[in-house]
Amino acid sequence: MGSDTRWHIIYVVIFSFLLNFVHGLQSYDPESLDALLHGYTNNTLSNHPTGTLYKVSLPSNFSGMDVSVVMLRSGSFWARGTNFSVFRIPQRVIPMPYVKRLAIVYDNLGNWSSRYYQLPGYSFVAPVVGFVGYDATNVSSLGKGKLTFRIMGDPISIDYTRIMLQDYNVAFKCVTFSDDGSVEFQNMTMPNECTTTGSGHFSVVIPSPKTPKEDERLWKWWVIGVVAGFVALVLLVLLGITTYKLVRRKKLRNMETESDKGLAFDTMYIGRSKMPYASMTRTQPAIEHEYVP
Ligand SMILES: *[C@@H]1O[C@H](CO)[C@@H](O)[C@H](O)[C@H]1NC(C)=O
Ligand SMILES: *[C@@H]1O[C@H](CO)[C@@H](O)[C@H](O)[C@H]1NC(C)=O
Ligand SMILES: *[C@@H]1O[C@H](CO)[C@@H](O)[C@H](O)[C@H]1NC(C)=O
Ligand SMILES: *[C@@H]1O[C@H](CO)[C@@H](O)[C@H](O)[C@H]1NC(C)=O
Ligand SMILES: *[C@@H]1O[C@H](CO)[C@@H](O)[C@H](O)[C@H]1NC(C)=O
């Protein structure tokens, strides 16, 4: 029974490893990126003046991404709003829950955009940009949870003028990736401008025609599928073999206990009738013992 459980655990581990492997090829997790950027921002927060935007230095394996942070007092944030990065947050926006001071972390994922966010059937014509608010009441560290924003006046606007590809003759769509994982499309409110009523990640897309690149990607998936299928087959065969071995071992064990019982019976029988019994070598010493006076 212990051996059964052990094999069961091994198969579960192998299978979840495979699933993670396939998932890892597909995309990176935006949630974990947020946590990571939060960490880098937090570690470089102290001794920066309120109201000034400064760049967060990321390790070289994130080059191509752009992250910056600003600390603001809630009072002035409410009264004046902010205009940093591509986001214009108007006045009369309330961070929730109430905090004395907040930090807004802006990111531009640059060439990493399509690694973290995929939209089948669409192409990005701007990098994915985002912002998130944290409690910065303690000037030397960020609060753990994200703040949400309640809009009492105008919505927050995103100006894509300087970061958007312009040579397209198709209808642009604003896209919003909310922190809860939902995706929402909207029309542009003004040329090169989208709006939002909360934090999250944003971009501009156009419907994508099927390109050779996509065929290539499909082909890649086909290869991955074949490899995964092969591995699954090998696993199935392994599973079959071990199951067979287990069943056989169990059967052998049953036979052994059966013959043990039989042996005991024979010995008792021989003991009672004092008959010589030579068919089984294992009982021989006992017989010899009985017949040697
Ligand atoms: C993005 O570009 C930088 C160089 O500008 C490069 O080092 C990095 O590997 C690129 N990232 C991706 C995901 O292609
Ligand atoms: C926000 O800042 C940009 C430049 O950083 C400027 O072009 C734009 O007019 C500003 N918008 C407002 C509403 O202040
Ligand atoms: C602020 O954070 C620092 C570092 O995490 C900590 O040592 C300090 O006690 C905190 N101050 C307050 C008022 O929470
Ligand atoms: C932020 O960094 C400080 C040390 O600089 C650390 O004590 C604190 O736990 C960090 N906070 C979070 C939410 O990671
Ligand atoms: C968005 O724009 C398209 C044309 O560009 C129009 O047909 C559609 O009705 C618009 N949607 C909304 C919700 O305004």
XYZ file of N, CA, C and O in Angstrom, residues 124-126 160 163-168 172:
44
model
N -0.936 43.942 -30.964
C -0.690 45.195 -30.241
C -0.093 46.217 -31.196
O 0.814 45.900 -31.971
N -0.588 47.447 -31.162
C 0.067 48.520 -31.905
C 0.683 49.527 -30.943
O 1.197 50.569 -31.349
N 0.634 49.201 -29.656
C 1.313 50.000 -28.634
C 1.788 49.023 -27.571
O 1.203 47.944 -27.423
N -1.623 57.750 -25.892
C -0.729 56.841 -26.615
C 0.067 57.541 -27.716
O 0.820 56.880 -28.444
N 3.724 56.619 -28.065
C 4.180 55.222 -28.004
C 3.456 54.309 -28.991
O 3.754 53.130 -29.066
N 2.514 54.876 -29.766
C 1.718 54.019 -30.640
C 2.259 54.013 -32.063
O 2.727 55.027 -32.556
N 2.179 52.842 -32.711
C 2.491 52.765 -34.145
C 1.375 53.489 -34.892
O 0.207 53.327 -34.573
N 1.728 54.282 -35.905
C 0.701 55.122 -36.522
C 0.316 54.699 -37.926
O -0.661 55.165 -38.466
N 1.092 53.812 -38.546
C 0.833 53.533 -39.959
C -0.204 52.428 -40.174
O 0.032 51.472 -40.894
N -1.337 52.542 -39.525
C -2.398 51.572 -39.732
C -3.667 52.281 -40.184
O -3.933 53.409 -39.777
N -8.725 51.257 -34.380
C -7.997 50.881 -33.172
C -8.992 50.523 -32.082
O -10.075 51.084 -32.003
